[in-house]
PDB file of C-alpha atoms (C1' of nucleotides) in Angstrom:
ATOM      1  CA  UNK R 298      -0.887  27.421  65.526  1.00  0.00           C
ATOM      2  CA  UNK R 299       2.424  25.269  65.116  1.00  0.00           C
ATOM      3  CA  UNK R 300       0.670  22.846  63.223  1.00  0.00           C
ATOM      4  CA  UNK R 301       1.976  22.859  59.691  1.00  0.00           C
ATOM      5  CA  UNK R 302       1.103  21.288  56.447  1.00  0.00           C
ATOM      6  CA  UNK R 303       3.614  20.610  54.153  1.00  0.00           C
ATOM      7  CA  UNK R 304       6.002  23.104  55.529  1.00  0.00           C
ATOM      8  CA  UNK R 305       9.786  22.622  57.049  1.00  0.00           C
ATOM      9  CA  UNK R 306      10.189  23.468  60.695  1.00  0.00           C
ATOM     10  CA  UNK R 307      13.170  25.987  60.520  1.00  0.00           C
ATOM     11  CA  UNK R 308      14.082  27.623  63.657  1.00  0.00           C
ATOM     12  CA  UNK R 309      12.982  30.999  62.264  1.00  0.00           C
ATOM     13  CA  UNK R 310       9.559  30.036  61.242  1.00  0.00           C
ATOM     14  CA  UNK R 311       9.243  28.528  64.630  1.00  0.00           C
ATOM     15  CA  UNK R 312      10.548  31.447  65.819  1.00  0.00           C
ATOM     16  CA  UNK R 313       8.192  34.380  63.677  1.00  0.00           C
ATOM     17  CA  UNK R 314       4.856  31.999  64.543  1.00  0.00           C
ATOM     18  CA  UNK R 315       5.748  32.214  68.563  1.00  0.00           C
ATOM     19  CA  UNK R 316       5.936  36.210  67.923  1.00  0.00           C
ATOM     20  CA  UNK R 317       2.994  36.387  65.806  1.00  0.00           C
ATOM     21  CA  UNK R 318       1.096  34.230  68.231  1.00  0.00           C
ATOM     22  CA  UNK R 319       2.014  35.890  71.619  1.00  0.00           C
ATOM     23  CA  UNK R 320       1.174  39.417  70.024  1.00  0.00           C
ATOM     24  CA  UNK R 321      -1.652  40.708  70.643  1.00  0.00           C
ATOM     25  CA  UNK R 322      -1.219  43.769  68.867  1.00  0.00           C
ATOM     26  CA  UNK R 323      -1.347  44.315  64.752  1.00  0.00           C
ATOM     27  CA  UNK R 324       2.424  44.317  64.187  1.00  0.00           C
ATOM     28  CA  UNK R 325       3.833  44.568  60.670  1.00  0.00           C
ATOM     29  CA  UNK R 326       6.893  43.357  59.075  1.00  0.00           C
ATOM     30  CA  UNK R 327       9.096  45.191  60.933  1.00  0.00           C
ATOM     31  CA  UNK R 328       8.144  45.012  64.051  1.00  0.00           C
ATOM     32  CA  UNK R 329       7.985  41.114  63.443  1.00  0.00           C
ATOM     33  CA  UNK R 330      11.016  41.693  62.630  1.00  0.00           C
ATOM     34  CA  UNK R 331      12.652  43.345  65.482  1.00  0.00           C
ATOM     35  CA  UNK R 332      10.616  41.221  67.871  1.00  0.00           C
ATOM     36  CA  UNK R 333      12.247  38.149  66.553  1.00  0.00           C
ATOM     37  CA  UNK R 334      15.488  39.588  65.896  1.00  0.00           C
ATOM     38  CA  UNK R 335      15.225  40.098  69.495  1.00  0.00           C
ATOM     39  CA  UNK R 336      15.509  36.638  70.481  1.00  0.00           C
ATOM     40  CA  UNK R 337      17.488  34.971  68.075  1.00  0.00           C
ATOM     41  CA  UNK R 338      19.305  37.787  65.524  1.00  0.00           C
ATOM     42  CA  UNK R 339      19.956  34.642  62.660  1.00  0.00           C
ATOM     43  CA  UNK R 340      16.572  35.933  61.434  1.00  0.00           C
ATOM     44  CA  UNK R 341      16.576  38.143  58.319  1.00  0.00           C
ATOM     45  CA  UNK R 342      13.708  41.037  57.163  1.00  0.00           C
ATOM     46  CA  UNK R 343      13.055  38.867  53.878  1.00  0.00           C
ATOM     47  CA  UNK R 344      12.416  35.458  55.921  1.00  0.00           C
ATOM     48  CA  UNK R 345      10.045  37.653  58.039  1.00  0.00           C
ATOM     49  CA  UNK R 346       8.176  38.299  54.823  1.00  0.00           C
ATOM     50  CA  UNK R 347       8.487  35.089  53.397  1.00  0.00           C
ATOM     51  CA  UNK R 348       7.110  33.388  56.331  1.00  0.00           C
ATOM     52  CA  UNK R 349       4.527  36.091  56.656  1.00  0.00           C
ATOM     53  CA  UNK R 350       3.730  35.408  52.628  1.00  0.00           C
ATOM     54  CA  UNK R 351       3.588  31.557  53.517  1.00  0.00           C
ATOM     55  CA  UNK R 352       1.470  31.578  56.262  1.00  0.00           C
ATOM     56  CA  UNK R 353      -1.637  34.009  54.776  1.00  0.00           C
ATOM     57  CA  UNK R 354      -1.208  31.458  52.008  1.00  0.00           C
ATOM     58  CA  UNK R 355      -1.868  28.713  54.057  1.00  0.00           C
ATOM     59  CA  UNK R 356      -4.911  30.794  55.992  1.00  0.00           C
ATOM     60  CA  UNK R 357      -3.451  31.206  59.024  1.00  0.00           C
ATOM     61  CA  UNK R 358      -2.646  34.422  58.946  1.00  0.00           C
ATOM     62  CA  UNK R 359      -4.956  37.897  57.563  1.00  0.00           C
ATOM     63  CA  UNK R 360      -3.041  40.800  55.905  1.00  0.00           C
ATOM     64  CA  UNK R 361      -4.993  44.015  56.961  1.00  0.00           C
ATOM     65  CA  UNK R 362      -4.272  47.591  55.849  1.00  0.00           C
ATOM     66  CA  UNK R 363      -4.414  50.307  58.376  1.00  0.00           C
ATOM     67  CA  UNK R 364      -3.244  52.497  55.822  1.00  0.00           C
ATOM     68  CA  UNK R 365       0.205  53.982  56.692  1.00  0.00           C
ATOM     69  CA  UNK R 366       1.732  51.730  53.542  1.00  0.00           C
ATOM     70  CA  UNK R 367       2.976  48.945  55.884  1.00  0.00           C
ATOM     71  CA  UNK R 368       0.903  45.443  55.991  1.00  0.00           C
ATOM     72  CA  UNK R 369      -0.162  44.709  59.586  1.00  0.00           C
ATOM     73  CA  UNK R 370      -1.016  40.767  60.369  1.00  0.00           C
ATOM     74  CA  UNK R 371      -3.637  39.334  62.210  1.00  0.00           C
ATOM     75  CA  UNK R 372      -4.023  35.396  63.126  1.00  0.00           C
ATOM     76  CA  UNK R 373      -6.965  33.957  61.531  1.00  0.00           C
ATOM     77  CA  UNK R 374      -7.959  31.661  63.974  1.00  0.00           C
ATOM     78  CA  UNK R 375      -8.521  34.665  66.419  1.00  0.00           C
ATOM     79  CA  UNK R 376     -12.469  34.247  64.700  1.00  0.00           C
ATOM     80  CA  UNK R 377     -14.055  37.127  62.703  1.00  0.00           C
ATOM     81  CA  UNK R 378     -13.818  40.182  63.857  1.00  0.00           C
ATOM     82  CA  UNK R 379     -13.502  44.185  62.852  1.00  0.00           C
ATOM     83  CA  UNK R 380     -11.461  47.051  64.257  1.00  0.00           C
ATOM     84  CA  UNK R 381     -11.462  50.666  66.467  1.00  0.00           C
ATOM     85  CA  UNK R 382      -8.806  52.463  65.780  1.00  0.00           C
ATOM     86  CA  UNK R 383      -7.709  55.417  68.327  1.00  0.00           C
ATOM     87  CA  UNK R 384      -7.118  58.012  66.547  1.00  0.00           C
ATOM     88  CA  UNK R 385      -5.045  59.727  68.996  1.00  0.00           C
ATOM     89  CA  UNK R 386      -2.748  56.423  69.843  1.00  0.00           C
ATOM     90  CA  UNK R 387      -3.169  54.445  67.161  1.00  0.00           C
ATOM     91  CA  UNK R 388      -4.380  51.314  69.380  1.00  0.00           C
ATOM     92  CA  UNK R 389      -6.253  48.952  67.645  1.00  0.00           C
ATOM     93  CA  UNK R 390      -9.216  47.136  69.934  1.00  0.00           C
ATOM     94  CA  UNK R 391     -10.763  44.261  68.174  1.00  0.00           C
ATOM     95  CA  UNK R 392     -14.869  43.882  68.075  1.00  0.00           C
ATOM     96  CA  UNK R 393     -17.462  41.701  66.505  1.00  0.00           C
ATOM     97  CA  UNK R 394     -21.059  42.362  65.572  1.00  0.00           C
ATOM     98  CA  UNK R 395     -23.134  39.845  64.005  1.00  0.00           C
ATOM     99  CA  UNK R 396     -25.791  42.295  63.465  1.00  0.00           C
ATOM    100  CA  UNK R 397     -23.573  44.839  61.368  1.00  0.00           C
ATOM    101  CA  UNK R 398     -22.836  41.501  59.374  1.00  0.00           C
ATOM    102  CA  UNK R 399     -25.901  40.745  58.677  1.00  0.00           C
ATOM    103  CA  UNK R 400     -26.680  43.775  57.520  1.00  0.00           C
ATOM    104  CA  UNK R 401     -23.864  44.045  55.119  1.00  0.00           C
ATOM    105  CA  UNK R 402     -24.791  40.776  53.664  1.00  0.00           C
ATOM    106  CA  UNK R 403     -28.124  42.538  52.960  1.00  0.00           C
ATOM    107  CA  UNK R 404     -26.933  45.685  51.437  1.00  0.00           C
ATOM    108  CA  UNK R 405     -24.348  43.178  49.076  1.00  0.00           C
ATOM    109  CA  UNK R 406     -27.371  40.951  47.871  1.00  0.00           C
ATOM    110  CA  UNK R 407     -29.712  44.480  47.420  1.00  0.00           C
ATOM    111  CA  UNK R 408     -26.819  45.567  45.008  1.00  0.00           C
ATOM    112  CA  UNK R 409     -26.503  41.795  42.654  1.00  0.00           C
ATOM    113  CA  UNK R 410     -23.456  40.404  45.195  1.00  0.00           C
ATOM    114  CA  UNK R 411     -22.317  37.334  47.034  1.00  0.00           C
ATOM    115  CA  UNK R 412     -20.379  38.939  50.781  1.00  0.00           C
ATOM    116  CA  UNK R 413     -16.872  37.705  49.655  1.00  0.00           C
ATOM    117  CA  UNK R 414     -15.261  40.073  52.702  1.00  0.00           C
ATOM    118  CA  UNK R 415     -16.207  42.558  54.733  1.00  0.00           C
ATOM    119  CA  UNK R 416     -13.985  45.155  56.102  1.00  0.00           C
ATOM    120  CA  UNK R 417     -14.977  47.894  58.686  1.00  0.00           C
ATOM    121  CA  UNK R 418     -12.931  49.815  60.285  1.00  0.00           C
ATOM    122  CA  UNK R 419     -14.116  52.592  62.936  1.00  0.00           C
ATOM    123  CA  UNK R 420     -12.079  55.048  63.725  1.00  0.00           C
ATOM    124  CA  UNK R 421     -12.480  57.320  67.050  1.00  0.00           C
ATOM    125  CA  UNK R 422     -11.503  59.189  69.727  1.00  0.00           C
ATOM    126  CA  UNK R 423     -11.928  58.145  73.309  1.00  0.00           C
ATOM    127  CA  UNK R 424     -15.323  59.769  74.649  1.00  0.00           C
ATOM    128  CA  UNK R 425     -15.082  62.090  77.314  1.00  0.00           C
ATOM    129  CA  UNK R 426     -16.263  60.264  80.602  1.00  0.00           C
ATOM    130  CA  UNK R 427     -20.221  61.361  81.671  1.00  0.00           C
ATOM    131  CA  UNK R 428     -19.574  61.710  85.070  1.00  0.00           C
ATOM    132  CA  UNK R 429     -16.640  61.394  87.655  1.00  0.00           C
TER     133      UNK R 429
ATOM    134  CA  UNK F 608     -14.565  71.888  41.879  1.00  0.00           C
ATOM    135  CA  UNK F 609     -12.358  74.282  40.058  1.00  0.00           C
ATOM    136  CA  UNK F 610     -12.176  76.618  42.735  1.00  0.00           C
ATOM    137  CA  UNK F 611      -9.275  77.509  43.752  1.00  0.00           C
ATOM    138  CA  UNK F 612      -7.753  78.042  47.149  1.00  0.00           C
ATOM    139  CA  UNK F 613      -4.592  79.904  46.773  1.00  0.00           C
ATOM    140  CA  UNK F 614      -3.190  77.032  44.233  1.00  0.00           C
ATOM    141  CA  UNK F 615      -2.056  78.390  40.630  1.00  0.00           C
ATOM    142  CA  UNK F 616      -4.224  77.175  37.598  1.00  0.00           C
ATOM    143  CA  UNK F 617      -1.686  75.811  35.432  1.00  0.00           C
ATOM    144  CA  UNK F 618      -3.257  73.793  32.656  1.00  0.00           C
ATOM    145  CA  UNK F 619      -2.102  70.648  33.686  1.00  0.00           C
ATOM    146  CA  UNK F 620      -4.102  71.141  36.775  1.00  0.00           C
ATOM    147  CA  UNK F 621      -7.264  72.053  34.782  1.00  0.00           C
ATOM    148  CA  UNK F 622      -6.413  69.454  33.201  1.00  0.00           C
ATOM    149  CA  UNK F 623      -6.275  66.703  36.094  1.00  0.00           C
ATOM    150  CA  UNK F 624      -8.933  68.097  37.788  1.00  0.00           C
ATOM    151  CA  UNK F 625     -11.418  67.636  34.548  1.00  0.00           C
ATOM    152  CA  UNK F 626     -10.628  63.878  34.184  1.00  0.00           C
ATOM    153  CA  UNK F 627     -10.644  63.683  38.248  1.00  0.00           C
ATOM    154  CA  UNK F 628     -14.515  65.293  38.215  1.00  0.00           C
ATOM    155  CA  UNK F 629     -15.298  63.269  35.016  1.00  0.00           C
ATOM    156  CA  UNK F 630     -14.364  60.050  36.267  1.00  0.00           C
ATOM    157  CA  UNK F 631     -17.112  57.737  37.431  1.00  0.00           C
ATOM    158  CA  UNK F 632     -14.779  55.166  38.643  1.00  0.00           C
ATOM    159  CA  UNK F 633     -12.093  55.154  41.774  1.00  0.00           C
ATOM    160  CA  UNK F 634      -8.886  55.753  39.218  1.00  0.00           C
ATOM    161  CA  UNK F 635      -5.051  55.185  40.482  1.00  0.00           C
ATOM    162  CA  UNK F 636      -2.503  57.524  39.773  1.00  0.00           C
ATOM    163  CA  UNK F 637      -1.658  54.940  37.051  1.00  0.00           C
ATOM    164  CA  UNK F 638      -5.284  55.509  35.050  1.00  0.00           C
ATOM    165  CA  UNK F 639      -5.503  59.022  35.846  1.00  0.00           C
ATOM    166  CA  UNK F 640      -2.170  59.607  33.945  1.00  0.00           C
ATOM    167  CA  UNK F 641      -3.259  57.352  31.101  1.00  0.00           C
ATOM    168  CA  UNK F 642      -6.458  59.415  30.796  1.00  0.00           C
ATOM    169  CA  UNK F 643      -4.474  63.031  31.338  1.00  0.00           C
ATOM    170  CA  UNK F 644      -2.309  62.437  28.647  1.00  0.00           C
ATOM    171  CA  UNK F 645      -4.701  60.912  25.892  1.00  0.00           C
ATOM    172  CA  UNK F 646      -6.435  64.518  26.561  1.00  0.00           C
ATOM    173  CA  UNK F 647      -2.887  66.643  26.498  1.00  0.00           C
ATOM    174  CA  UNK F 648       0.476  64.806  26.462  1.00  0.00           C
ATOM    175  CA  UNK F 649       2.410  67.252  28.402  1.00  0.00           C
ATOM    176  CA  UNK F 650       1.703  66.002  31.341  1.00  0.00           C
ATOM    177  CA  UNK F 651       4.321  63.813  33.722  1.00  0.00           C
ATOM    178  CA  UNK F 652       3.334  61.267  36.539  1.00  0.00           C
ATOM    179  CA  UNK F 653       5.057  63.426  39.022  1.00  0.00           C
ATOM    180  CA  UNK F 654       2.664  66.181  38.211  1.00  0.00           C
ATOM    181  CA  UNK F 655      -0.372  63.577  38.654  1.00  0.00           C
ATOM    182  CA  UNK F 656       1.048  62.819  42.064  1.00  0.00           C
ATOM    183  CA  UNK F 657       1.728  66.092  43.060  1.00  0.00           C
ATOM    184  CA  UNK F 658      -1.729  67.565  41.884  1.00  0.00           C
ATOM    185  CA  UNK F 659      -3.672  64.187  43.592  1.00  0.00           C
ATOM    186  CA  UNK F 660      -1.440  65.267  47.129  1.00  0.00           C
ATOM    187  CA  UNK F 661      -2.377  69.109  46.939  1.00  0.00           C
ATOM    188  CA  UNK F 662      -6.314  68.185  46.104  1.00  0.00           C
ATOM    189  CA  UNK F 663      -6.195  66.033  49.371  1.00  0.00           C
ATOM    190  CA  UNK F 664      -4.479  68.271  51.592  1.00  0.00           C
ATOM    191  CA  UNK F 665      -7.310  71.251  50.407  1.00  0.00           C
ATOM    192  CA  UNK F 666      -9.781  68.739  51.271  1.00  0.00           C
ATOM    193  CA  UNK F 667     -10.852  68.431  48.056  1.00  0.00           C
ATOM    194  CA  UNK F 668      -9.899  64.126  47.153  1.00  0.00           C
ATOM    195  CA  UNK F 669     -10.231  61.925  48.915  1.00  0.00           C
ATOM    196  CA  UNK F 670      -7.132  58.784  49.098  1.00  0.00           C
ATOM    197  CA  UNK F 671      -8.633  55.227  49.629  1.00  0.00           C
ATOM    198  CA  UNK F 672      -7.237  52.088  49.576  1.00  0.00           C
ATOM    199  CA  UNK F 673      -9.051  49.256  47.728  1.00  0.00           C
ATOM    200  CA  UNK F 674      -5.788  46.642  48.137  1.00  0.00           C
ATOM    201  CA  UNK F 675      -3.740  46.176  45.013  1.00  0.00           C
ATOM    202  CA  UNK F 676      -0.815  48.095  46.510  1.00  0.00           C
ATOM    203  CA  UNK F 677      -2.291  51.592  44.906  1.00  0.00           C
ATOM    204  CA  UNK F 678      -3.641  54.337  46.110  1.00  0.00           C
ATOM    205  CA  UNK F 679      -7.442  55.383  44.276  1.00  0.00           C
ATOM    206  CA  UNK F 680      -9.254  58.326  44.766  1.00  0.00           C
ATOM    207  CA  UNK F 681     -12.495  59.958  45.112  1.00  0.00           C
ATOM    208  CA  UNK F 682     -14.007  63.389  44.816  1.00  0.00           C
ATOM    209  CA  UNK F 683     -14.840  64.481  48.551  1.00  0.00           C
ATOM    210  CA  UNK F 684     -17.644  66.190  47.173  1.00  0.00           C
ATOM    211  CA  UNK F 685     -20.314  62.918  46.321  1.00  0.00           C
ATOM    212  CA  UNK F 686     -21.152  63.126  50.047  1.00  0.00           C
ATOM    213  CA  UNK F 687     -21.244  60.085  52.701  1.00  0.00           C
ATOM    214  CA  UNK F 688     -20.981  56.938  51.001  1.00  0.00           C
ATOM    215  CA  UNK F 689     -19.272  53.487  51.744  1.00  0.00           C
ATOM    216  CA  UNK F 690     -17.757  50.768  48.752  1.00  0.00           C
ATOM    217  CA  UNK F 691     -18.704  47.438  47.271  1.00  0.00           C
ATOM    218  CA  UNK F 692     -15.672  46.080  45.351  1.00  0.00           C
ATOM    219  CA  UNK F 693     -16.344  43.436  42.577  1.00  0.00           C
ATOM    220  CA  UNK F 694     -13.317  41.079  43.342  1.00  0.00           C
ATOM    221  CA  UNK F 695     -13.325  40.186  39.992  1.00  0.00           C
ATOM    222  CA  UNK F 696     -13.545  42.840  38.100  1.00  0.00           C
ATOM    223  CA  UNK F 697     -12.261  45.267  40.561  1.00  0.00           C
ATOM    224  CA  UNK F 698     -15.090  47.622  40.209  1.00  0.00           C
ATOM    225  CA  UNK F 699     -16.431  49.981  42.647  1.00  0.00           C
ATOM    226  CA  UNK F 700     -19.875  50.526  43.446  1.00  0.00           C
ATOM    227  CA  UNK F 701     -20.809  53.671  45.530  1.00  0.00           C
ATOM    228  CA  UNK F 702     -23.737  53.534  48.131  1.00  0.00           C
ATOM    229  CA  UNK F 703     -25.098  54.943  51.392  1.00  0.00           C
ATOM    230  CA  UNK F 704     -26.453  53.001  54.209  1.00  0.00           C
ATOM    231  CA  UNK F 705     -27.806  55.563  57.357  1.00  0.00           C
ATOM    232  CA  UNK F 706     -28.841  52.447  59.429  1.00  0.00           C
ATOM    233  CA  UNK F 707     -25.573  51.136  59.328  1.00  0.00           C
ATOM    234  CA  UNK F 708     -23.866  54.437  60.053  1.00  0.00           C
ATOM    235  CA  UNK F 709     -25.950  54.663  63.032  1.00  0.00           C
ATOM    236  CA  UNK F 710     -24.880  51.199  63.945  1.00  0.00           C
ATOM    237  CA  UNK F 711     -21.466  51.674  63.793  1.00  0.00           C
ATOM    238  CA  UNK F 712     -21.880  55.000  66.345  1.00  0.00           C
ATOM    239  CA  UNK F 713     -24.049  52.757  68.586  1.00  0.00           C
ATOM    240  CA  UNK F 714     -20.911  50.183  68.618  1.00  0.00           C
ATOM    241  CA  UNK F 715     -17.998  53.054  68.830  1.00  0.00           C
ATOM    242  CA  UNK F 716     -20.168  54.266  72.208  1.00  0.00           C
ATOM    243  CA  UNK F 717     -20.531  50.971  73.448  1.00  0.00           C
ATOM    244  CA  UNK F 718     -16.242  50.696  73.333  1.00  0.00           C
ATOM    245  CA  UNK F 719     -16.257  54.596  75.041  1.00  0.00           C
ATOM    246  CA  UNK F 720     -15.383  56.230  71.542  1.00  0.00           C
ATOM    247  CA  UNK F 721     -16.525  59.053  69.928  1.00  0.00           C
ATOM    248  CA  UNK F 722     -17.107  57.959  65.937  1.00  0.00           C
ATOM    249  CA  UNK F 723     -14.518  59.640  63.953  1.00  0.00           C
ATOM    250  CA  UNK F 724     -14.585  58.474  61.140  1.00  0.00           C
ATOM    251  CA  UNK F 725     -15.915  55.062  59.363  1.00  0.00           C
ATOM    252  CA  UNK F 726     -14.836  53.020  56.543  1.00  0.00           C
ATOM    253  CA  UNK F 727     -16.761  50.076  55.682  1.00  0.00           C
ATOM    254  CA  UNK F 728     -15.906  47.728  52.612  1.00  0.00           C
ATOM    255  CA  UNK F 729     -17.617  45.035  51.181  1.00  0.00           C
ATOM    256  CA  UNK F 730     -15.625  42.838  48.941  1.00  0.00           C
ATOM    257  CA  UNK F 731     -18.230  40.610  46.697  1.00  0.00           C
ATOM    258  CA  UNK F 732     -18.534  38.607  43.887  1.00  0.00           C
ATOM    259  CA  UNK F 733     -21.426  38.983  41.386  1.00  0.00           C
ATOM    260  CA  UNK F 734     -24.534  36.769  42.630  1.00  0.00           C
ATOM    261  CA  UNK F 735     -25.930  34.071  40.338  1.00  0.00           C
ATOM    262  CA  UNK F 736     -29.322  35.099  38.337  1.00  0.00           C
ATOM    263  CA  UNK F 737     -31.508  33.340  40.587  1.00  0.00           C
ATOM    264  CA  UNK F 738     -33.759  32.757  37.453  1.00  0.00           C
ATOM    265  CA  UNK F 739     -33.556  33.676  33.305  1.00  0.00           C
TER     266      UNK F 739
ATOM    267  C1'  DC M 929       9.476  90.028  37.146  1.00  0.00           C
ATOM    268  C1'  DT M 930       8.896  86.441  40.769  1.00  0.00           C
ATOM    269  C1'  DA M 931       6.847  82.894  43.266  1.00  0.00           C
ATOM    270  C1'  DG M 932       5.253  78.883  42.250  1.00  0.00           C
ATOM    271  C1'  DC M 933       4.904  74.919  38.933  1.00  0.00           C
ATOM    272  C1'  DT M 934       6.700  71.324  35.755  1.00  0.00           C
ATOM    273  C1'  DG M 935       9.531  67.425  33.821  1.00  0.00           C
ATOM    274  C1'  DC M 936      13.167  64.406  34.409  1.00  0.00           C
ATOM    275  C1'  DA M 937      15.595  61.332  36.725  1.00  0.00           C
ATOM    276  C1'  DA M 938      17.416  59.969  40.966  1.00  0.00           C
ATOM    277  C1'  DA M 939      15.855  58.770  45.719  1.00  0.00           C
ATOM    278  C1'  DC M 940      12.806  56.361  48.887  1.00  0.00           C
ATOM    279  C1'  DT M 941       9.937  52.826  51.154  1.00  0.00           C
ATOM    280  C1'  DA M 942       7.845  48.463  51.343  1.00  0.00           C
ATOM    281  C1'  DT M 943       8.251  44.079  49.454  1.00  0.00           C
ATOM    282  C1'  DT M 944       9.980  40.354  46.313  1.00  0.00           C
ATOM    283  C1'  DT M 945      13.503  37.434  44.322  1.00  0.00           C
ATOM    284  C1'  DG M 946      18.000  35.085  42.296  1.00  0.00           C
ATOM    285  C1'  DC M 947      21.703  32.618  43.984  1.00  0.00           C
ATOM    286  C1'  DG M 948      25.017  30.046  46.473  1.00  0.00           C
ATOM    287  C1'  DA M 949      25.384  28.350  51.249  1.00  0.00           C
ATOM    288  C1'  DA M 950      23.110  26.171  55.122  1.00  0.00           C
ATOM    289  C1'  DT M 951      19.359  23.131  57.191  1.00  0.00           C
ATOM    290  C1'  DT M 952      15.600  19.946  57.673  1.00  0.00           C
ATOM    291  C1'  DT M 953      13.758  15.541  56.836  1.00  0.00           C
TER     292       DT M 953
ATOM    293  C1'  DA C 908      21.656  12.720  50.110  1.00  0.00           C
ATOM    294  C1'  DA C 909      17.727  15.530  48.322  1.00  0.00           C
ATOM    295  C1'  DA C 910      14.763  19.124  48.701  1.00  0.00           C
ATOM    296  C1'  DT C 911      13.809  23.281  51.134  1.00  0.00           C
ATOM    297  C1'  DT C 912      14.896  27.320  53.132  1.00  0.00           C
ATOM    298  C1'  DC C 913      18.010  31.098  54.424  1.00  0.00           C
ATOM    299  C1'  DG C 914      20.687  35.427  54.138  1.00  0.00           C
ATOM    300  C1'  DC C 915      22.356  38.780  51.241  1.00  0.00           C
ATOM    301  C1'  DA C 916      22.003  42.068  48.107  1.00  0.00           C
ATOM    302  C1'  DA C 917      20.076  43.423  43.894  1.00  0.00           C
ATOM    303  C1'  DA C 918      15.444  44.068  41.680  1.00  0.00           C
ATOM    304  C1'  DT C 919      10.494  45.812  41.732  1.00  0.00           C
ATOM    305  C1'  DA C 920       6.525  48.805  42.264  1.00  0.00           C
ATOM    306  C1'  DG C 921       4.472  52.813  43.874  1.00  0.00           C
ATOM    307  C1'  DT C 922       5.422  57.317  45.284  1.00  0.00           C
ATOM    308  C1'  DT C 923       8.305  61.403  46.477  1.00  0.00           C
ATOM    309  C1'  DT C 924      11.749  64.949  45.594  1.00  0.00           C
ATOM    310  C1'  DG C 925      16.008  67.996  44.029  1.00  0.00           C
ATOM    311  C1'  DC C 926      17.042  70.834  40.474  1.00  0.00           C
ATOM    312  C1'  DA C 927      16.940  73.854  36.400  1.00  0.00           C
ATOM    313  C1'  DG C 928      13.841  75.722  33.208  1.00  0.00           C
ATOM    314  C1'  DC C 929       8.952  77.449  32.380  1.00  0.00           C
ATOM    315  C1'  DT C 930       4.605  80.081  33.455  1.00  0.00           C
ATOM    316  C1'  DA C 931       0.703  82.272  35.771  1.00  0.00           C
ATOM    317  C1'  DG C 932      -0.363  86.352  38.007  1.00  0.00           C
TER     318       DG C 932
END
DNA sequence: CTAGCTGCAAACTATTTGCGAATTT
DNA sequence: AAATTCGCAAATAGTTTGCAGCTAG
C-alpha cells in the first residue's frame, strides 16, 4: 500500500496510509483525522484531505457516500465489492456478488450504456433469529 | 401532489411544487430555483430549501445523491425504481428491475438482514452504435 | 388577527487553497 | 540546494437559520 509513485514520503502521509490501511471500517476525514492525530498530533485536518485527495487520484483509494454529507474512504485494492448498511448501528459489512454484476451490466447495455460504476448499497435491519 | 397535509399554500409553494411535478429530470436546489423564478421571481433559495426539506419530511420527495456535492430530488410518487447516470452528460435515466430487487433480498438474508431499503446506481457511459 | 411563511444575510459544515515555513530527496 | 509538502487561517460551496415583515386561513 506504501508503494508510491512519484510522491514524497512525509511522515504524515506515512502516517494517514498506516491508518487508512489498518482500518477496517469506512472512516471519513475526521476520523482519519483523529486516528492519526492520535499518534503523532504534527498532523493537520487539511493534510488529512490532501493526502486523502492524492491518494483516490492515484487509485488507491475509493471515495464512497453513505450520505450523512461526510466522504467515507475505502482502499481500492480491498477488490470490488458493495455494502450492508445497519440501519440501526450504522455498521457497514462489505459483500460481493458477481451475479448482481452481471446483471447490472445487462440492464446498462438494455438501456444504450457501457457499466462505467456500479454502486449498491443495501440497507437493513438485522433479522430476527428463526429459532433459539 | 398538491395535497396538503397541514402545510400552508403560499404561492411560492404552488409554485415549487408545479416545477417539482413537472420536472422530468433529478433537479438540484440550484435548477429548481433557476426554473422557480423564470416562472415568478419572488422566490428566494432559502424558500427552495425550505419547501424541498418540508416535501421530504411529509414523505412526499425524495433526497438522492448522484455525487457532485448536491443534493437532487425525486417525486416519491413514480413508484420503485433504481438510476442509470450518464457520466457525461450527467443525465438520469429511471428504470425498474424486480429480478434484481429480489436478488438483493436473497443477498440481505444470506448476511441475517431484513432488506430495508435498496439503492442501486449504475454509472455508464453511452455505448458505441454497434452498426449505422 | 395570528400562526405560520418569506427574504435577506449571517451562520454552519465539509472541503479546498494561498502563503510563508519546514522537509524530503 | 531545489522542489514538495505542511500548517494555518482565510476562502468556497452547499445548506441552514435568526429575525422582522408579510400572508393565508
Amino acid at each position: 500500500m506504501c508503494i508510491e509513485r512519484g510522491l514524497k514520503m512525509t511522515g504524515q502521509r506515512r502516517l494517514i496510509a498506516r491508518v487508512l490501511s489498518e482500518a477496517e471500517d469506512h472512516p471519513d476525514v475526521e476520523e482519519l483525522y483523529r486516528r492519526a492525530s492520535a499518534l503523532d498530533a504534527r498532523v493537520s485536518v487539511a493534510t488529512v484531505y490532501r493526502t486523502v485527495r492524492l491518494l483516490e487520484e492515484k487509485g488507491i483509494l475509493e471515495r464512497r457516500d453513505f450520505g450523512g454529507g461526510r466522504a467515507r474512504f475505502d482502499p481500492a485494492d480491498r477488490g470490488h465489492h458493495h455494502h450492508l448498511i445497519d440501519v440501526d448501528t450504522g455498521t457497514v459489512i462489505e459483500f460481493a456478488d458477481a451475479e448482481h454484476d452481471a446483471l447490472a451490466r445487462t440492464i446498462a447495455r438494455r438501456l444504450g450504456f457501457d457499466l462505467v460504476q456500479l454502486r449498491l448499497e443495501i440497507f437493513g435491519r438485522k433479522a430476527p433469529a428463526k429459532r433459539g
